[in-house]
Amino acid sequence: MNNFVLRHVKRVNEEKIDIVIEDGKIAKVEKDGSGQGKYVIDCSGMYVSSGWIDLHVHAFPEFDPYGDEMDEIGVKQGVTTIVDAGSCGADRIADLVESSQKAKTNVFAFLNISRIGLKRVDELSNLQWIDKEKVVQAVKEYKDAIVGLKARISKSVVGESGIEPLRIARALSSETSLPLMVHIGSGPPNIEEVIPLLEKKDVITHYLNGKQNNLFDEKGNPLKVLKDAIRRGIHLDVGHGTASFSFQVAEAAKRHHIDLNTISTDIYRRNRLNGPVYSMANVLSKFLHLGYSLDEVIAAVTSNAANWLEKPELGRIEVGDAANLTLFTVRNEPITLIDSEGHKRVANKTIEAKGVVANGEYIEC
Ligand SMILES: [Zn+2]
């Protein structure tokens, strides 16, 4: 099926259109009901956006617990582009890139500064595992796939190494001209020591975590380091995960008008099957419930992510671009949502992924 039309889809702004796909590309965007194609897919009642992008996933199935199959967390969930968040370091990045070529989902990666990646979950506890030459070499060899460097800076990962791995990451960032994605969590190191080392374009992932050492004080006010980071142009990424999303913190962030940058899942096998992540759509429903508009929520998995990646074509619907689209519904149906702390909220709107077009191929969810 290389020529088809998605008929009666609506954009997030409710405008109804038809989208004609030909030879993998968006061939035409036409008035509702007027698009012609060999096959017609009736999408009445569905929204369309450019294909969802998940900036933080674990897509290297061999590693346990943080691993999963690319298409299970990608196209089957409505996500056409995933970014592996440092599952692999220099030792295994070649294997990740190789398996990405067989996936229908588009795959990019943050390279873990530890050569062993998430083969162990204390990958920065031994500084010997940071091999600077290997990092630089891997970045050169896989420059099309690698979009940044990953450093997990929390107690159980760094052990006795403290803040040193972040200093090394900073130096590697200048050497490779790649931004950092820094995972935050329990200390030490103290969050007030971590954040000042970040620069414009770097990503804080897990910014809504509810652990001690998070980015808000007991009253729910954002710490000065967070406000300064936002001013410096540091990118905030959700990275929901098993342990890193708190409704209470997210409600505080909303109250303080902290804009959404990207919503990502930090999904892997276990938190997909058993929660609290389940799917990208489930995570998006949480943000709709928090009071962000549908437009803001969808931008956080389309244009905002595409802009960060400096791949604007992944965040728009434009004739001539490769066809990467997500079809979804928003139903007025109650849903019970659960955060990483076990706290629940009952929402009255449910986002559900219905299908994708991934590089021109239509796949139902
Ligand atoms: Zn992660």
Short mmCIF file of C-alpha atoms and ligand atoms in Angstrom, two decimals:
data_model
loop_
_atom_site.label_atom_id
_atom_site.label_comp_id
_atom_site.label_asym_id
_atom_site.label_seq_id
_atom_site.Cartn_x
_atom_site.Cartn_y
_atom_site.Cartn_z
CA MET A 1 0.00 0.00 0.00
CA ASN A 2 2.14 2.91 -1.17
CA ASN A 3 -0.65 5.24 -2.23
CA PHE A 4 -3.49 5.95 0.17
CA VAL A 5 -5.53 8.71 1.69
CA LEU A 6 -6.30 9.36 5.34
CA ARG A 7 -9.79 10.76 5.02
CA HIS A 8 -11.69 12.97 7.51
CA VAL A 9 -8.82 13.43 9.96
CA LYS A 10 -8.74 16.53 12.10
CA ARG A 11 -5.81 18.58 13.21
CA VAL A 12 -5.42 19.45 16.87
CA ASN A 13 -7.12 22.78 16.08
CA GLU A 14 -10.20 20.79 14.87
CA GLU A 15 -9.66 21.63 11.18
CA LYS A 16 -10.76 18.63 9.11
CA ILE A 17 -8.50 17.54 6.25
CA ASP A 18 -7.53 14.61 4.03
CA ILE A 19 -3.89 13.60 3.74
CA VAL A 20 -2.66 11.80 0.65
CA ILE A 21 0.41 9.58 1.06
CA GLU A 22 2.44 8.54 -1.96
CA ASP A 23 5.69 6.61 -2.08
CA GLY A 24 6.46 7.22 1.56
CA LYS A 25 5.81 10.94 1.43
CA ILE A 26 3.06 13.38 2.24
CA ALA A 27 1.87 14.10 -1.30
CA LYS A 28 -1.11 16.34 -0.64
CA VAL A 29 -3.02 17.95 2.19
CA GLU A 30 -6.54 18.58 0.92
CA LYS A 31 -9.98 19.73 1.90
CA ASP A 32 -11.97 17.27 4.00
CA GLY A 33 -13.45 14.57 1.77
CA SER A 34 -11.63 15.51 -1.40
CA GLY A 35 -8.37 13.56 -1.21
CA GLN A 36 -7.95 10.84 -3.82
CA GLY A 37 -5.85 7.71 -3.46
CA LYS A 38 -5.81 4.04 -4.37
CA TYR A 39 -6.87 3.09 -0.85
CA VAL A 40 -9.05 5.19 1.39
CA ILE A 41 -8.76 4.94 5.17
CA ASP A 42 -11.75 6.47 6.93
CA CYS A 43 -10.38 8.28 9.97
CA SER A 44 -13.62 9.95 11.10
CA GLY A 45 -13.35 11.02 14.73
CA MET A 46 -9.56 10.81 14.78
CA TYR A 47 -7.00 13.49 15.26
CA VAL A 48 -3.79 13.57 13.29
CA SER A 49 -0.47 15.06 14.30
CA SER A 50 3.03 14.61 13.03
CA GLY A 51 4.38 11.33 14.36
CA TRP A 52 4.92 11.30 18.11
CA ILE A 53 8.50 11.46 19.33
CA ASP A 54 9.56 9.87 22.62
CA LEU A 55 12.81 11.48 23.76
CA HIS A 56 13.53 8.98 26.55
CA VAL A 57 13.09 5.23 26.05
CA HIS A 58 15.11 2.05 26.57
CA ALA A 59 15.26 0.17 23.30
CA PHE A 60 18.04 -2.36 23.83
CA PRO A 61 16.11 -5.57 24.67
CA GLU A 62 19.09 -7.52 25.89
CA PHE A 63 19.61 -5.32 28.94
CA ASP A 64 17.52 -5.99 32.01
CA PRO A 65 15.65 -4.32 33.61
CA TYR A 66 15.98 -1.31 31.30
CA GLY A 67 15.26 -2.75 27.86
CA ASP A 68 12.48 -3.34 25.34
CA GLU A 69 11.74 -4.03 21.66
CA MET A 70 11.88 -0.95 19.45
CA ASP A 71 8.53 -1.35 17.71
CA GLU A 72 6.72 -2.35 20.94
CA ILE A 73 7.56 1.05 22.43
CA GLY A 74 7.46 2.79 19.05
CA VAL A 75 4.98 2.37 16.22
CA LYS A 76 2.70 0.00 18.15
CA GLN A 77 2.13 2.80 20.68
CA GLY A 78 1.63 5.59 18.19
CA VAL A 79 5.24 6.72 18.45
CA THR A 80 7.08 6.98 15.13
CA THR A 81 10.41 8.17 16.54
CA ILE A 82 12.13 7.00 19.70
CA VAL A 83 15.33 8.22 21.26
CA ASP A 84 17.15 5.65 23.32
CA ALA A 85 18.33 7.41 26.46
CA GLY A 86 21.76 5.94 27.03
CA SER A 87 21.01 2.23 27.23
CA CYS A 88 24.27 1.73 25.40
CA GLY A 89 27.71 3.15 25.78
CA ALA A 90 30.56 2.79 23.33
CA ASP A 91 30.75 -0.99 23.84
CA ARG A 92 27.29 -1.74 22.41
CA ILE A 93 26.15 1.29 20.42
CA ALA A 94 27.00 -0.51 17.18
CA ASP A 95 24.48 -3.24 18.06
CA LEU A 96 21.77 -0.72 18.91
CA VAL A 97 22.29 1.08 15.60
CA GLU A 98 22.27 -2.20 13.72
CA SER A 99 18.99 -3.37 15.23
CA SER A 100 17.43 0.03 14.60
CA GLN A 101 17.80 -0.61 10.88
CA LYS A 102 15.33 -3.48 11.15
CA ALA A 103 12.74 -1.48 13.09
CA LYS A 104 9.81 0.39 11.57
CA THR A 105 10.20 3.04 14.24
CA ASN A 106 12.77 5.79 13.61
CA VAL A 107 15.51 5.44 16.23
CA PHE A 108 18.07 7.90 17.57
CA ALA A 109 20.23 7.59 20.66
CA PHE A 110 21.95 9.33 23.52
CA LEU A 111 25.30 7.64 24.04
CA ASN A 112 25.96 6.72 27.66
CA ILE A 113 29.31 8.19 28.72
CA SER A 114 29.97 4.90 30.51
CA ARG A 115 31.22 2.41 27.96
CA ILE A 116 29.16 -0.38 29.55
CA GLY A 117 25.87 1.54 29.38
CA LEU A 118 23.01 -0.07 31.29
CA LYS A 119 24.59 -3.50 31.34
CA ARG A 120 24.86 -2.59 35.01
CA VAL A 121 22.70 -0.01 36.75
CA ASP A 122 25.63 1.57 38.60
CA GLU A 123 27.42 2.37 35.37
CA LEU A 124 29.19 5.48 36.67
CA SER A 125 30.31 4.09 40.02
CA ASN A 126 33.69 3.17 38.56
CA LEU A 127 35.38 6.00 36.66
CA GLN A 128 37.39 3.43 34.71
CA TRP A 129 34.21 2.72 32.77
CA ILE A 130 34.30 6.19 31.25
CA ASP A 131 36.63 5.79 28.29
CA LYS A 132 36.85 9.24 26.72
CA GLU A 133 38.53 8.09 23.53
CA LYS A 134 35.89 5.47 22.92
CA VAL A 135 33.13 8.06 23.42
CA VAL A 136 34.69 10.39 20.86
CA GLN A 137 35.23 7.55 18.41
CA ALA A 138 31.65 6.23 18.74
CA VAL A 139 30.22 9.71 18.22
CA LYS A 140 32.24 10.02 15.00
CA GLU A 141 31.27 6.61 13.74
CA TYR A 142 27.54 6.88 14.50
CA LYS A 143 27.00 10.60 14.05
CA ASP A 144 23.68 10.10 12.23
CA ALA A 145 22.21 8.17 15.15
CA ILE A 146 23.72 9.86 18.21
CA VAL A 147 21.98 13.08 19.25
CA GLY A 148 23.59 13.65 22.65
CA LEU A 149 25.46 12.15 25.59
CA LYS A 150 23.75 10.62 28.60
CA ALA A 151 24.91 10.81 32.19
CA ARG A 152 22.77 9.44 35.01
CA ILE A 153 23.67 11.54 38.03
CA SER A 154 22.03 10.01 41.08
CA LYS A 155 23.22 8.13 44.11
CA SER A 156 22.71 4.54 43.02
CA VAL A 157 24.35 5.16 39.64
CA VAL A 158 27.43 7.18 40.64
CA GLY A 159 28.13 5.58 44.04
CA GLU A 160 31.33 7.10 45.41
CA SER A 161 32.11 8.98 42.19
CA GLY A 162 29.97 11.96 43.29
CA ILE A 163 29.82 14.82 40.79
CA GLU A 164 32.96 13.75 38.90
CA PRO A 165 31.14 11.82 36.12
CA LEU A 166 29.16 15.00 35.32
CA ARG A 167 32.36 17.03 35.08
CA ILE A 168 33.75 14.46 32.66
CA ALA A 169 30.47 14.49 30.73
CA ARG A 170 30.72 18.28 30.46
CA ALA A 171 34.23 18.00 28.97
CA LEU A 172 33.05 15.29 26.55
CA SER A 173 30.16 17.51 25.55
CA SER A 174 32.54 20.28 24.46
CA GLU A 175 34.83 17.82 22.73
CA THR A 176 32.00 16.23 20.72
CA SER A 177 29.79 19.34 20.41
CA LEU A 178 26.87 17.28 21.66
CA PRO A 179 24.41 18.30 24.39
CA LEU A 180 23.97 16.28 27.57
CA MET A 181 20.89 14.53 28.82
CA VAL A 182 21.26 14.35 32.59
CA HIS A 183 19.09 12.05 34.65
CA ILE A 184 18.41 13.43 38.12
CA GLY A 185 17.22 11.52 41.18
CA SER A 186 18.23 10.78 44.74
CA GLY A 187 21.39 12.36 46.12
CA PRO A 188 24.16 12.67 46.71
CA PRO A 189 25.16 14.47 44.61
CA ASN A 190 22.91 17.27 45.75
CA ILE A 191 20.67 18.72 43.03
CA GLU A 192 22.08 22.19 43.77
CA GLU A 193 25.48 20.90 42.79
CA VAL A 194 24.23 19.15 39.63
CA ILE A 195 22.06 21.70 37.82
CA PRO A 196 24.57 24.61 37.70
CA LEU A 197 26.85 22.43 35.55
CA LEU A 198 24.24 22.25 32.80
CA GLU A 199 24.23 24.56 29.80
CA LYS A 200 21.83 25.75 27.14
CA LYS A 201 20.40 22.86 25.06
CA ASP A 202 21.26 20.26 27.72
CA VAL A 203 18.29 18.18 28.87
CA ILE A 204 17.20 17.52 32.45
CA THR A 205 15.23 14.30 32.36
CA HIS A 206 12.93 13.30 35.27
CA TYR A 207 12.29 16.96 36.16
CA LEU A 208 8.94 16.07 37.78
CA ASN A 209 10.31 13.33 40.03
CA GLY A 210 9.01 13.27 43.58
CA LYS A 211 12.12 12.01 45.33
CA GLN A 212 14.01 13.92 47.97
CA ASN A 213 16.60 16.01 46.15
CA ASN A 214 14.07 16.99 43.45
CA LEU A 215 13.66 20.43 41.88
CA PHE A 216 10.95 21.79 44.22
CA ASP A 217 10.92 22.66 47.91
CA GLU A 218 8.50 21.19 50.48
CA LYS A 219 5.97 23.91 49.69
CA GLY A 220 6.08 23.05 46.00
CA ASN A 221 8.02 26.11 44.96
CA PRO A 222 10.62 25.63 42.23
CA LEU A 223 14.19 25.79 43.50
CA LYS A 224 16.36 28.66 42.35
CA VAL A 225 18.54 26.26 40.37
CA LEU A 226 15.47 25.25 38.34
CA LYS A 227 14.43 28.83 37.65
CA ASP A 228 18.00 29.67 36.63
CA ALA A 229 18.15 26.59 34.40
CA ILE A 230 14.99 27.61 32.57
CA ARG A 231 16.47 31.09 32.07
CA ARG A 232 19.65 29.54 30.63
CA GLY A 233 17.68 27.60 28.01
CA ILE A 234 17.98 24.18 29.54
CA HIS A 235 15.42 21.74 28.19
CA LEU A 236 13.03 20.02 30.61
CA ASP A 237 12.03 16.45 29.79
CA VAL A 238 9.51 14.37 31.72
CA GLY A 239 11.08 10.87 31.55
CA HIS A 240 8.14 9.42 33.52
CA GLY A 241 9.62 5.99 34.23
CA THR A 242 8.92 3.64 37.07
CA ALA A 243 10.05 6.07 39.74
CA SER A 244 10.28 9.57 38.28
CA PHE A 245 6.85 11.14 37.87
CA SER A 246 4.88 12.60 40.78
CA PHE A 247 1.43 14.15 40.34
CA GLN A 248 2.10 16.36 43.33
CA VAL A 249 5.27 17.76 41.76
CA ALA A 250 3.68 18.04 38.31
CA GLU A 251 0.78 19.98 39.84
CA ALA A 252 3.29 22.32 41.50
CA ALA A 253 5.08 22.83 38.17
CA LYS A 254 1.76 23.65 36.51
CA ARG A 255 0.85 26.08 39.28
CA HIS A 256 4.13 27.87 38.72
CA HIS A 257 3.54 28.09 34.95
CA ILE A 258 6.55 25.99 34.04
CA ASP A 259 6.06 25.30 30.34
CA LEU A 260 6.10 21.81 28.92
CA ASN A 261 9.14 21.16 26.76
CA THR A 262 9.01 17.42 26.04
CA ILE A 263 6.90 14.63 27.45
CA SER A 264 8.77 11.32 27.34
CA THR A 265 8.02 7.98 28.90
CA ASP A 266 11.31 6.33 30.00
CA ILE A 267 9.50 3.19 28.94
CA TYR A 268 10.86 -0.34 29.09
CA ARG A 269 9.34 -3.78 29.31
CA ARG A 270 8.36 -3.80 32.95
CA ASN A 271 6.83 -0.34 33.29
CA ARG A 272 5.04 -0.85 29.96
CA LEU A 273 3.42 -4.10 31.03
CA ASN A 274 2.85 -3.38 34.74
CA GLY A 275 2.69 0.41 34.78
CA PRO A 276 2.87 3.12 35.87
CA VAL A 277 3.90 4.11 32.33
CA TYR A 278 1.90 1.65 30.16
CA SER A 279 2.14 3.74 27.00
CA MET A 280 2.84 7.17 25.60
CA ALA A 281 -0.91 7.82 25.26
CA ASN A 282 -1.42 7.05 28.96
CA VAL A 283 1.32 9.52 29.89
CA LEU A 284 -0.21 12.15 27.60
CA SER A 285 -3.60 11.68 29.29
CA LYS A 286 -1.90 12.63 32.58
CA PHE A 287 -0.79 15.98 31.18
CA LEU A 288 -4.21 16.70 29.74
CA HIS A 289 -5.58 16.01 33.22
CA LEU A 290 -3.03 18.39 34.75
CA GLY A 291 -4.64 21.17 32.75
CA TYR A 292 -2.35 21.59 29.76
CA SER A 293 -4.22 22.10 26.49
CA LEU A 294 -4.30 19.37 23.85
CA ASP A 295 -2.20 21.66 21.70
CA GLU A 296 0.50 21.96 24.40
CA VAL A 297 0.45 18.23 25.12
CA ILE A 298 0.82 17.21 21.47
CA ALA A 299 3.49 19.86 20.83
CA ALA A 300 5.47 18.25 23.66
CA VAL A 301 5.75 15.03 21.62
CA THR A 302 5.97 16.60 18.16
CA SER A 303 7.30 20.07 17.36
CA ASN A 304 9.11 20.67 20.67
CA ALA A 305 10.93 17.36 20.42
CA ALA A 306 11.66 17.82 16.71
CA ASN A 307 13.08 21.27 17.35
CA TRP A 308 15.31 19.97 20.09
CA LEU A 309 16.51 17.25 17.70
CA GLU A 310 17.01 19.94 15.02
CA LYS A 311 14.85 17.83 12.71
CA PRO A 312 11.88 20.16 12.14
CA GLU A 313 10.46 17.85 9.44
CA LEU A 314 9.63 15.36 12.21
CA GLY A 315 7.39 17.89 13.92
CA ARG A 316 5.14 19.16 11.15
CA ILE A 317 2.71 17.97 8.47
CA GLU A 318 4.11 19.28 5.23
CA VAL A 319 3.87 18.18 1.60
CA GLY A 320 7.11 16.61 0.41
CA ASP A 321 8.25 15.38 3.84
CA ALA A 322 8.55 11.68 4.68
CA ALA A 323 5.15 10.63 6.03
CA ASN A 324 5.43 10.19 9.79
CA LEU A 325 2.03 10.72 11.36
CA THR A 326 0.08 9.64 14.42
CA LEU A 327 -3.69 9.07 14.49
CA PHE A 328 -5.35 9.31 17.88
CA THR A 329 -8.61 9.96 19.66
CA VAL A 330 -9.51 12.00 22.73
CA ARG A 331 -12.61 10.54 24.33
CA ASN A 332 -14.72 11.90 27.16
CA GLU A 333 -14.25 8.75 29.12
CA PRO A 334 -13.04 8.46 32.71
CA ILE A 335 -9.63 6.91 33.23
CA THR A 336 -7.72 6.19 36.43
CA LEU A 337 -4.15 7.37 36.15
CA ILE A 338 -1.33 6.39 38.48
CA ASP A 339 2.00 8.12 39.10
CA SER A 340 5.33 6.69 40.18
CA GLU A 341 4.47 7.20 43.86
CA GLY A 342 1.32 5.09 43.60
CA HIS A 343 -0.94 8.14 43.77
CA LYS A 344 -4.04 8.12 41.58
CA ARG A 345 -6.08 10.68 39.74
CA VAL A 346 -9.33 10.11 37.91
CA ALA A 347 -9.33 12.03 34.64
CA ASN A 348 -12.30 12.57 32.37
CA LYS A 349 -10.47 12.55 29.06
CA THR A 350 -8.57 9.64 27.57
CA ILE A 351 -6.05 9.90 24.76
CA GLU A 352 -5.71 6.74 22.72
CA ALA A 353 -3.34 6.01 19.82
CA LYS A 354 -5.15 4.49 16.84
CA GLY A 355 -2.49 4.15 14.20
CA VAL A 356 0.59 5.62 12.62
CA VAL A 357 2.07 6.24 9.26
CA ALA A 358 5.77 5.47 9.67
CA ASN A 359 7.89 6.49 6.68
CA GLY A 360 4.82 6.03 4.49
CA GLU A 361 3.66 2.72 5.95
CA TYR A 362 0.25 2.60 7.63
CA ILE A 363 0.22 0.58 10.87
CA GLU A 364 -2.77 0.21 13.18
CA CYS A 365 -2.15 0.46 16.91
ZN ZN B 1 15.80 6.01 31.46
#
